[in-house]
mmCIF file of C-alpha atoms and ligand atoms in Angstrom:
data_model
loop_
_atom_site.group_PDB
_atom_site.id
_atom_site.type_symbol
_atom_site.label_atom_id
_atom_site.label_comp_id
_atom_site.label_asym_id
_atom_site.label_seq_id
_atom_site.Cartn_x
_atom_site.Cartn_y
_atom_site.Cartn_z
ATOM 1 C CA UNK Z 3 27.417 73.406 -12.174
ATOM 2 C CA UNK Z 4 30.865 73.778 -13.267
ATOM 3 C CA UNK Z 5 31.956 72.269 -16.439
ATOM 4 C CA UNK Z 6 29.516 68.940 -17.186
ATOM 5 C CA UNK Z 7 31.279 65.741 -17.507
ATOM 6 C CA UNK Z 8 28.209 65.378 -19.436
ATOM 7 C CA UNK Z 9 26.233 68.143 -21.445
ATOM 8 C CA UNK Z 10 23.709 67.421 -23.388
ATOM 9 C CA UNK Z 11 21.804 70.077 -25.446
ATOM 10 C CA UNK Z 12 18.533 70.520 -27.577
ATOM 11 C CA UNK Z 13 19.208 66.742 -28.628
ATOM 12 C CA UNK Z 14 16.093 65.251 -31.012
ATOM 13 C CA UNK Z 15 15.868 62.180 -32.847
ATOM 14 C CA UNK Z 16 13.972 60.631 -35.426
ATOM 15 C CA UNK Z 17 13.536 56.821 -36.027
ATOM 16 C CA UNK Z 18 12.866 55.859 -39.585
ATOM 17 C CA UNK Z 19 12.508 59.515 -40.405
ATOM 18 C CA UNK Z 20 10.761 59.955 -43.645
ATOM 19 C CA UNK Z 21 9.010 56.752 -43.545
ATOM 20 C CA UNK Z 22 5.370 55.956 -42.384
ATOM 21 C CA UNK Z 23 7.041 54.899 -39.167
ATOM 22 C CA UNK Z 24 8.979 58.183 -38.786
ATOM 23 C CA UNK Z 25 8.865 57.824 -34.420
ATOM 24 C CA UNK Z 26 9.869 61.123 -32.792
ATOM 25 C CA UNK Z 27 12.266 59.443 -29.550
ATOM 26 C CA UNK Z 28 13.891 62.693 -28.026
ATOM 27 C CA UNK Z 29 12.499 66.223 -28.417
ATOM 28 C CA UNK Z 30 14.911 68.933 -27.577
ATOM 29 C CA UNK Z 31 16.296 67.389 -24.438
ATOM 30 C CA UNK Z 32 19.069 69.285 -22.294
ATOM 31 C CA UNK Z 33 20.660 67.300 -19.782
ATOM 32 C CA UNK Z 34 23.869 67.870 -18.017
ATOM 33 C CA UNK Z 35 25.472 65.636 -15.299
ATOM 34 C CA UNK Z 36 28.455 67.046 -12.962
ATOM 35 C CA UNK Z 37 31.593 64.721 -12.490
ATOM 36 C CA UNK Z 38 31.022 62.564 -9.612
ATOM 37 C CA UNK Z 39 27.103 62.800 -9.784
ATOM 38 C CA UNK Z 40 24.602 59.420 -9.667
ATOM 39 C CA UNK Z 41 21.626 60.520 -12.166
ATOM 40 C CA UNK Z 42 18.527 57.968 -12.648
ATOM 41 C CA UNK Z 43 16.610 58.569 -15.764
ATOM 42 C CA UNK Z 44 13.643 57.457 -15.292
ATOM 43 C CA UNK Z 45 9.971 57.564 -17.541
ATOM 44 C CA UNK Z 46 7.346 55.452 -18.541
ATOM 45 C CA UNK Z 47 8.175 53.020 -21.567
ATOM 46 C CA UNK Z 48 9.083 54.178 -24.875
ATOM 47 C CA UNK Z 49 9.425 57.570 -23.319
ATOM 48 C CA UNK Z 50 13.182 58.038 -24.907
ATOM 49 C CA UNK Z 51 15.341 56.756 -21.766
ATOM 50 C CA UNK Z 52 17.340 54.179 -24.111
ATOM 51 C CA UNK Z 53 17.569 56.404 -26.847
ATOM 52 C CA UNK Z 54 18.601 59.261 -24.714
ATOM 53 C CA UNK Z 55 21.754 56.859 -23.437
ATOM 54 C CA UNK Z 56 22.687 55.508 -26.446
ATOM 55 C CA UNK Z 57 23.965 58.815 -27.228
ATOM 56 C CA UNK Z 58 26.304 59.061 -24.430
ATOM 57 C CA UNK Z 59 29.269 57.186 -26.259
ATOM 58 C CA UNK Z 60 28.132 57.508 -29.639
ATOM 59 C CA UNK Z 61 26.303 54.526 -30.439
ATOM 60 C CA UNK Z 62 23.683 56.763 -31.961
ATOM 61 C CA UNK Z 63 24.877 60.348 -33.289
ATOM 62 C CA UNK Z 64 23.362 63.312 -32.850
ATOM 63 C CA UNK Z 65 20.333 64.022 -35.482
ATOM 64 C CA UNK Z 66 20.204 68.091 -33.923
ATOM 65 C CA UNK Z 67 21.524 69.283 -30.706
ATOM 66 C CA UNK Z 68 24.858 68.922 -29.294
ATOM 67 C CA UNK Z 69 26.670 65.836 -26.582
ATOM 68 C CA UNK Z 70 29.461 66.934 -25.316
ATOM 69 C CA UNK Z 71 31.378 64.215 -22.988
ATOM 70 C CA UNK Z 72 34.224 65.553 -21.119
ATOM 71 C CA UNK Z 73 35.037 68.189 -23.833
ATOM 72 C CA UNK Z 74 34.554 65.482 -26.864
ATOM 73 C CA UNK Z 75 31.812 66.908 -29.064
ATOM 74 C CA UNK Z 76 30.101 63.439 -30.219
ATOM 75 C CA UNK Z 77 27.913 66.080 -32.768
ATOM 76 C CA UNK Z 78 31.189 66.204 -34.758
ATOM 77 C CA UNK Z 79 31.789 63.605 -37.291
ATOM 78 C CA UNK Z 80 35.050 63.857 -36.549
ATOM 79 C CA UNK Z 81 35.227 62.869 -32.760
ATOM 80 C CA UNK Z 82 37.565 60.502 -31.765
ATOM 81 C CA UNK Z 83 35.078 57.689 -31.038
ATOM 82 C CA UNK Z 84 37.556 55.391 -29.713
ATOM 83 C CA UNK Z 85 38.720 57.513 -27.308
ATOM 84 C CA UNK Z 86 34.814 58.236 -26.225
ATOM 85 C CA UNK Z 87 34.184 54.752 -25.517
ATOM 86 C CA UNK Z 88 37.075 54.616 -23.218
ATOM 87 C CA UNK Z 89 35.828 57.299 -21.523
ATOM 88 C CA UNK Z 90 31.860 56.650 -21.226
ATOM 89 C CA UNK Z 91 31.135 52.218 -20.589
ATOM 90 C CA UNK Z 92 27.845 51.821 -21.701
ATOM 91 C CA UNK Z 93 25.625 48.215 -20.720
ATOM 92 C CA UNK Z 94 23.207 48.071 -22.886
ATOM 93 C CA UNK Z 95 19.334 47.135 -21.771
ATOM 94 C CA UNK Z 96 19.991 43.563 -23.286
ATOM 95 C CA UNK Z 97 23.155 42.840 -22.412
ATOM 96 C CA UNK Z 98 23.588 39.373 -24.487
ATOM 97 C CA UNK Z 99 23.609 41.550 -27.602
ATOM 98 C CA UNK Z 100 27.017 42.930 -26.232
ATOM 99 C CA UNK Z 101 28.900 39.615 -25.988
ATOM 100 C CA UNK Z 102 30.491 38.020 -28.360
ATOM 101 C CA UNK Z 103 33.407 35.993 -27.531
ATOM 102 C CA UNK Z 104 33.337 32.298 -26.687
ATOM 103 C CA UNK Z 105 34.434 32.630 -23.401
ATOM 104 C CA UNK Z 106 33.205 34.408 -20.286
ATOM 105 C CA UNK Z 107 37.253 35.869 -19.643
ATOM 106 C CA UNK Z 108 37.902 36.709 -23.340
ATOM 107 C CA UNK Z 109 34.522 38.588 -23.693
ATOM 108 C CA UNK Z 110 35.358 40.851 -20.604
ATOM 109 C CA UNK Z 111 39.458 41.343 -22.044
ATOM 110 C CA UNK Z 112 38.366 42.282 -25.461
ATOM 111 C CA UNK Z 113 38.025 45.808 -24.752
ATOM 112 C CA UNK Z 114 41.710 46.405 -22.838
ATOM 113 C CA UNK Z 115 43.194 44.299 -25.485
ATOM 114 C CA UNK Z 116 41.731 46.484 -28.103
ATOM 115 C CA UNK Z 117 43.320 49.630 -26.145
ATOM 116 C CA UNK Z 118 46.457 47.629 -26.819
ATOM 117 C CA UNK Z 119 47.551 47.512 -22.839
ATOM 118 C CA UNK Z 120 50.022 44.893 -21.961
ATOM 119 C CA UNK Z 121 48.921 41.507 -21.691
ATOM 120 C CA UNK Z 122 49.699 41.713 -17.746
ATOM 121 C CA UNK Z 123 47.652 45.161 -17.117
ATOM 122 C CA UNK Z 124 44.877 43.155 -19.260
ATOM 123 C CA UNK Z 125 44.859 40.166 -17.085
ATOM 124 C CA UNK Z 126 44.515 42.433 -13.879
ATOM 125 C CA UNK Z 127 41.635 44.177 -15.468
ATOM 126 C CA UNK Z 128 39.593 41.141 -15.929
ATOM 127 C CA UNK Z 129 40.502 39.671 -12.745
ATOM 128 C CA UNK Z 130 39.263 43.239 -10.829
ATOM 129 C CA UNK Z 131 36.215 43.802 -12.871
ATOM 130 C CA UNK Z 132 34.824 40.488 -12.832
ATOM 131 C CA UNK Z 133 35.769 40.022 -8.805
ATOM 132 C CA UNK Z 134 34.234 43.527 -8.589
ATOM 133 C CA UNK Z 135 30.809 42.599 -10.268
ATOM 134 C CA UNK Z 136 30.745 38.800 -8.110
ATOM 135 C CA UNK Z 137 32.163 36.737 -10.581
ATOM 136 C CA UNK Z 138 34.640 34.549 -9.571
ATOM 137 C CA UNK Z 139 37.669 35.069 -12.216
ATOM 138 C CA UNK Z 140 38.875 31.367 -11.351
ATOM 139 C CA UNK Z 141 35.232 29.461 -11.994
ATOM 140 C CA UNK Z 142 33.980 31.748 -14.543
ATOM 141 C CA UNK Z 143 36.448 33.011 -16.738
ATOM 142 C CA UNK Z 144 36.862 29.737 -19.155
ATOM 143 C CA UNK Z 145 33.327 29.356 -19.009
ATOM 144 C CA UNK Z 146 31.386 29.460 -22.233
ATOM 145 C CA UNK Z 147 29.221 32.832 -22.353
ATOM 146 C CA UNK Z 148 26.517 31.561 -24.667
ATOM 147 C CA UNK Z 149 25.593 28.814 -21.662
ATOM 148 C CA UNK Z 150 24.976 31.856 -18.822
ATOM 149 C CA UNK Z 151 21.988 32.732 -17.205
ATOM 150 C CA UNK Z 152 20.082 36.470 -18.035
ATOM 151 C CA UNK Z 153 22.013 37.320 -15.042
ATOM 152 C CA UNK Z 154 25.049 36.196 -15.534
ATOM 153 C CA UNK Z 155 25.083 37.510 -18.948
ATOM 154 C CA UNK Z 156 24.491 40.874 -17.531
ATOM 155 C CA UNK Z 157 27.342 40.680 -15.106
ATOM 156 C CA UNK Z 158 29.858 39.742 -17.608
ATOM 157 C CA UNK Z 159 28.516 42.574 -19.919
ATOM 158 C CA UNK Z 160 29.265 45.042 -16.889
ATOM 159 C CA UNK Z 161 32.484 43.629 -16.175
ATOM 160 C CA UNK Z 162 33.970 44.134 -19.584
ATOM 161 C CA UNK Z 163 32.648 47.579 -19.796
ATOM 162 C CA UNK Z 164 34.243 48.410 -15.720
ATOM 163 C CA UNK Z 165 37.631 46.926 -17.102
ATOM 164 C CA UNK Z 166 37.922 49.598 -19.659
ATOM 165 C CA UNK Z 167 37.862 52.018 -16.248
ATOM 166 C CA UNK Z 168 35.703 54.261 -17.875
ATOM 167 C CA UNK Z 169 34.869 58.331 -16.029
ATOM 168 C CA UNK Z 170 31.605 57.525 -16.832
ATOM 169 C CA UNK Z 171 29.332 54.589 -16.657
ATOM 170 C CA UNK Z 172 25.744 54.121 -18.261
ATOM 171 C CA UNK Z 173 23.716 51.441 -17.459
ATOM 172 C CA UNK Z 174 20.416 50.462 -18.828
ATOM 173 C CA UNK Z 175 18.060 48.702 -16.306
ATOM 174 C CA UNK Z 176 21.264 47.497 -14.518
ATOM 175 C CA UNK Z 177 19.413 44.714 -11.927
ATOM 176 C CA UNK Z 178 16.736 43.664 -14.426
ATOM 177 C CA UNK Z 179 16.720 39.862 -14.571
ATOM 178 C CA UNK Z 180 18.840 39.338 -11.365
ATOM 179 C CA UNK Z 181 17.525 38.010 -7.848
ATOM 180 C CA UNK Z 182 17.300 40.081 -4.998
ATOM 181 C CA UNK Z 183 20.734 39.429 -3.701
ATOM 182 C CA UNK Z 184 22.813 39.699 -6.966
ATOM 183 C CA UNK Z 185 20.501 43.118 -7.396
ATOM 184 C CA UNK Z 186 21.490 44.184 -3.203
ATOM 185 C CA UNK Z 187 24.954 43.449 -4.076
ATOM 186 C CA UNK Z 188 25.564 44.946 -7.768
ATOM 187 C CA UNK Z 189 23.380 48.107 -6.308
ATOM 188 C CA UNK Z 190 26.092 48.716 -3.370
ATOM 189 C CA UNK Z 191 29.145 47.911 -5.731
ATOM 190 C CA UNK Z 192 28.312 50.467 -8.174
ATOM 191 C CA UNK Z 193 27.481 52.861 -5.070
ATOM 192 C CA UNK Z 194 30.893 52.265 -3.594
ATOM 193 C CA UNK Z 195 32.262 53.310 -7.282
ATOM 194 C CA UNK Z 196 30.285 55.961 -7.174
ATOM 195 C CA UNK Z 197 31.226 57.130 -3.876
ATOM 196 C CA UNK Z 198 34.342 56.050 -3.516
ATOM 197 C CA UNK Z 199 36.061 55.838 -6.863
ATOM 198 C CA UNK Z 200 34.708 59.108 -7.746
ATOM 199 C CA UNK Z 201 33.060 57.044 -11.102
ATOM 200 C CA UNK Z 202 30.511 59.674 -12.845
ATOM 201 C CA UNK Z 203 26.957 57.205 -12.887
ATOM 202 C CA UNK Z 204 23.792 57.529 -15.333
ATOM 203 C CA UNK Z 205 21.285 54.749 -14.752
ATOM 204 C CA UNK Z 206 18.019 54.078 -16.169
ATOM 205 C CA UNK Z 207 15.997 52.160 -13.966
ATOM 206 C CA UNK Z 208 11.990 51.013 -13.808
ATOM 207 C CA UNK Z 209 12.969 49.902 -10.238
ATOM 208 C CA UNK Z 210 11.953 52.240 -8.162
ATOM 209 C CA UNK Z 211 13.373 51.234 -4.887
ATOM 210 C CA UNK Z 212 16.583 51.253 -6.719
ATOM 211 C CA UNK Z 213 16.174 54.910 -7.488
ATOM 212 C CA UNK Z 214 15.556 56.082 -3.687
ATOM 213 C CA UNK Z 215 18.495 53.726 -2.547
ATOM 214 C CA UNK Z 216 21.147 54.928 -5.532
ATOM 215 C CA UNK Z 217 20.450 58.484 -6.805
ATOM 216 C CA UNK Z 218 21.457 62.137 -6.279
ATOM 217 C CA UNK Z 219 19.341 63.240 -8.988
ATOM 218 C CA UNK Z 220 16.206 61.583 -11.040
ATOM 219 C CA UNK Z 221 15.584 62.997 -14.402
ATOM 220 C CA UNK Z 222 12.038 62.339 -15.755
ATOM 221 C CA UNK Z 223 11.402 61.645 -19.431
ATOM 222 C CA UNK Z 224 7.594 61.341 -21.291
ATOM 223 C CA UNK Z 225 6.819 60.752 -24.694
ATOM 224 C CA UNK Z 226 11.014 61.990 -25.595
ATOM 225 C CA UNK Z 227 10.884 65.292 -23.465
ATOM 226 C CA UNK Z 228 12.351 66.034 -19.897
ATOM 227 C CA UNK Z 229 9.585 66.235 -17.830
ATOM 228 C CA UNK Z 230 11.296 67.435 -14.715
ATOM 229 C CA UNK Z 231 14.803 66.949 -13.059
ATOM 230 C CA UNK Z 232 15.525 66.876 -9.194
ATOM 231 C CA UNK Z 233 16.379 65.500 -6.112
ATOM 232 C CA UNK Z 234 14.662 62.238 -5.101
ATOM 233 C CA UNK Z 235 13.080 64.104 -2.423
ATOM 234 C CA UNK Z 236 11.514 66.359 -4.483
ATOM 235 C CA UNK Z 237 10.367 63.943 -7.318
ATOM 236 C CA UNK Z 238 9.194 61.335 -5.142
ATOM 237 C CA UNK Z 239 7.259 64.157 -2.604
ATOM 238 C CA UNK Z 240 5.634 64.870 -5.748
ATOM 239 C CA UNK Z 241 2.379 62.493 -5.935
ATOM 240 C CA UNK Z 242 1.004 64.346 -8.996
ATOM 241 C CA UNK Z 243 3.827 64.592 -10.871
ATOM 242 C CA UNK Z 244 4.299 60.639 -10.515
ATOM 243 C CA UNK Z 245 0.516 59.647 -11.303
ATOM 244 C CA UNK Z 246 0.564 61.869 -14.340
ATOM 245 C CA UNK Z 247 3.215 60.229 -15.858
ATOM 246 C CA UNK Z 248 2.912 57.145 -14.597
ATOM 247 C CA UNK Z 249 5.831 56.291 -12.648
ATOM 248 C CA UNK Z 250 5.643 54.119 -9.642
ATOM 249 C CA UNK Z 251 6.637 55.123 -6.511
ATOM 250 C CA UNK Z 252 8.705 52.946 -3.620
ATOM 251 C CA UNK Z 253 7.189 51.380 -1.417
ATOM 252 C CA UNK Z 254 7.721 53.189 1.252
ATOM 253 C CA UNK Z 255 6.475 56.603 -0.335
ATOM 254 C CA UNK Z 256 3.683 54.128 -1.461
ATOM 255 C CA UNK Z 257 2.563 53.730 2.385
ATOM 256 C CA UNK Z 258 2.987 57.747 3.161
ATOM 257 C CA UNK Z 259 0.581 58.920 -0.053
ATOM 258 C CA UNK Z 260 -2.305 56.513 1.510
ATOM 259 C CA UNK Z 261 -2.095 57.196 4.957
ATOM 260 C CA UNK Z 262 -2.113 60.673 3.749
ATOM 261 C CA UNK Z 263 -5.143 59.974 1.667
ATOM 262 C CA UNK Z 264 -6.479 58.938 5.029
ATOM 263 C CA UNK Z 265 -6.282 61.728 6.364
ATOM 264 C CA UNK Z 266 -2.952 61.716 8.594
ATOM 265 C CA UNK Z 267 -0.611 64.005 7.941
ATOM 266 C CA UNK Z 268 2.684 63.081 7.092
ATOM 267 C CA UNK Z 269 6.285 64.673 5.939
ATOM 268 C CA UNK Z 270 5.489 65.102 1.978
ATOM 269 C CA UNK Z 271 9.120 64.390 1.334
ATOM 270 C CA UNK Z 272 10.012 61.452 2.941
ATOM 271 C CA UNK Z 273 10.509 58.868 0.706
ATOM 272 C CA UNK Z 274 14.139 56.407 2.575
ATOM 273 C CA UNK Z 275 12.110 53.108 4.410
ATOM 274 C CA UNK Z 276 13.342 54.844 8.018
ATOM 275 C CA UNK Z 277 12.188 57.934 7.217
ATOM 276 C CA UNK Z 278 8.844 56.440 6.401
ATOM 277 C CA UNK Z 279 9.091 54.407 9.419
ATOM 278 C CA UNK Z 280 9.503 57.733 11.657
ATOM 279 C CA UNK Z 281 6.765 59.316 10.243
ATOM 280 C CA UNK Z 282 4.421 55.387 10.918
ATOM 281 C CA UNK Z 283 5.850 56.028 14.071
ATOM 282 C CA UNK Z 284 4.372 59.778 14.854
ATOM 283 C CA UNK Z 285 1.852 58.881 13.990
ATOM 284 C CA UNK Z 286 1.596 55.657 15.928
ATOM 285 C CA UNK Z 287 2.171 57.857 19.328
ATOM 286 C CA UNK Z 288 -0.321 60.109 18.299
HETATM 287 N N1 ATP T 12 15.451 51.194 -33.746
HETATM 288 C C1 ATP T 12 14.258 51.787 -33.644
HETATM 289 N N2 ATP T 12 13.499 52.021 -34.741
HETATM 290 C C2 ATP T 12 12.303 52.631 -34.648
HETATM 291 N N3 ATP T 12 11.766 53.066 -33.496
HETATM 292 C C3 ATP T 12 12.460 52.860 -32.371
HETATM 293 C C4 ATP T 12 13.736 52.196 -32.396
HETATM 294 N N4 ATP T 12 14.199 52.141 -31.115
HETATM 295 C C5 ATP T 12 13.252 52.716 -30.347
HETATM 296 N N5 ATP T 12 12.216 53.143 -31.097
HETATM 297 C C6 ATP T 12 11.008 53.845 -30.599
HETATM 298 O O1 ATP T 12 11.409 55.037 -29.940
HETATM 299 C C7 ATP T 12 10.696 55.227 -28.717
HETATM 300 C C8 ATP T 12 11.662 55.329 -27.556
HETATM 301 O O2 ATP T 12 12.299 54.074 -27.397
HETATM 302 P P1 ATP T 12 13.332 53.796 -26.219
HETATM 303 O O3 ATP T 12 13.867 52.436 -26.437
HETATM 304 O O4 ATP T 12 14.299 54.923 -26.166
HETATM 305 O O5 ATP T 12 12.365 53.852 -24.946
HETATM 306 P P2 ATP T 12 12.675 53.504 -23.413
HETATM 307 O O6 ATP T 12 12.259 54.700 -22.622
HETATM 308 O O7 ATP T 12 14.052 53.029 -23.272
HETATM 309 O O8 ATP T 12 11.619 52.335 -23.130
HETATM 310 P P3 ATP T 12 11.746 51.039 -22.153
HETATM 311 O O9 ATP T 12 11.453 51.534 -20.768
HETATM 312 O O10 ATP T 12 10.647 50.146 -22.659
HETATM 313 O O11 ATP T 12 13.094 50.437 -22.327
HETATM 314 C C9 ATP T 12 9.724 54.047 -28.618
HETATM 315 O O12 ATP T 12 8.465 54.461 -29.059
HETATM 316 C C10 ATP T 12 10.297 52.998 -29.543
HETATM 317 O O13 ATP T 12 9.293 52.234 -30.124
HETATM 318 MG MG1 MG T 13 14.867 51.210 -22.766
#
């Protein structure tokens, strides 16, 4: 891989450390992600995901190990945090805990006003990155934020994260808490910025269908270690793997491991819905 937008070496942490709670999250993890790259962490619960994340723009320093982002060493206490934050948005898991201004357009201008960009440039921001996440900037942007829905909330969150234009975006169970067509559409808007806009993506995501549909690479995490990193073909092709650590499969991989349990045989790796279809099909005109 040449030069990691994101490298991430031999990274542990401790909660309370010293205390009777002392909670090993991350053991020695290396991760790196290339520029450009869509990367799903995924792993059972408490298995380190949020942790792991939080360290991407410095929210939570490195205990040992080194993150480098795009050259900035966050190990050093002297990074230029600012400037990190700029370059990595971050939406947190619960996203009401990152909103704090009355109102829906202030919350999502907060962070280009802070960059000090003219008031103009600011107002273009919001207008893009709430359009750009399906809220409409003339309905929603004198709207109080502490009267939104879970979903809503979590919309606005990404929006004033996307308006900072960040080369790298994190974000923590992304479609939790939205309906299937706010999820459809916030998936292919944050694949088009992928794709398109060349925007560097790390998602963590318990939604496996979401996975198959969105990632170039899944990395697995259990009890704060990598378990395994690769392509969705080869994680979700491996049924062992996935029972052992208890990570649920998409549907449609879901149909392929028990027809294969009956007996037929079927391509191991398929895991799209029309792939799995082809192979119902084989077997169909069998
Ligand atoms: N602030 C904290 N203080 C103490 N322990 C914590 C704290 N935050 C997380 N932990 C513990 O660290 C472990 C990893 O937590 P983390 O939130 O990273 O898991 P996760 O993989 O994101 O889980 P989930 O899928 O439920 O969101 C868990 O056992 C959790 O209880
Ligand atoms: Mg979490």
């Amino acid at each position: 891989m040449t030069q990691p937008i994101v490298d991430i070496r031999n990274l542990s942490h401790i909660y309370m450390q010293g205390t009777p709670l002392e909670h090993r999250a991350l053991d020695d993890v290396t991760l790196q992600v290339a520029e450009g790259e869509c990367m799903a962490v995924i792993g059972h619960t408490g298995s380190g995901k949020s942790t792991l994340i939080q360290h991407l723009n410095g929210l939570i320093r490195p205990q040992s190990g080194t993150v480098i982002i795009n050259g900035l060493d966050v190990s050093q206490p002297k990074v230029d945090i600012k400037s990190l934050r700029r370059q990595v948005g971050l939406v947190f898991q619960n996203p009401e805990d990152q909103l704090f201004e009355k109102l829906v357009g202030d919350d999502v201008a907060y962070g280009p006003f802070k960059m000090g960009l003219p008031l103009e440039e600011v107002r273009r921001r919001v207008h893009w990155a709430m359009e750009l996440v399906g809220l409409s900037f003339q309905e929603m942007k004198d709207r109080p934020t502490f009267a939104l829905s879970g979903g809503q909330k979590r919309k606005v969150a990404l929006a004033g994260v996307l308006a900072l234009q960040p080369k790298v975006l994190v974000l923590d169970e992304p479609t939790a808490g939205l309906d299937p067509l706010s999820r459809k559409e916030l998936l292919e808007r944050i694949r088009h910025l992928n794709r398109e806009e060349n925007l560097t993506v790390i998602f963590v995501s318990h939604n496996m269908e979401e996975v198959a549909q969105l990632a170039d690479r899944v990395y697995v995490m259990a009890n704060g270690k990598a378990v395994c990193d690769g392509s969705p073909r080869q994680i979700f092709g491996n049924e062992e793997l996935l029972r052992q650590h208890h990570i649920g499969t998409p549907e449609s991989v879901d149909i392929l491991y028990r027809l294969r349990t009956e007996g037929y045989s079927i391509n191991p790796e398929s895991y799209l819905p029309e792939e799995a279809a082809c192979e119902i099909l084989k077997i169909l005109k069998r």
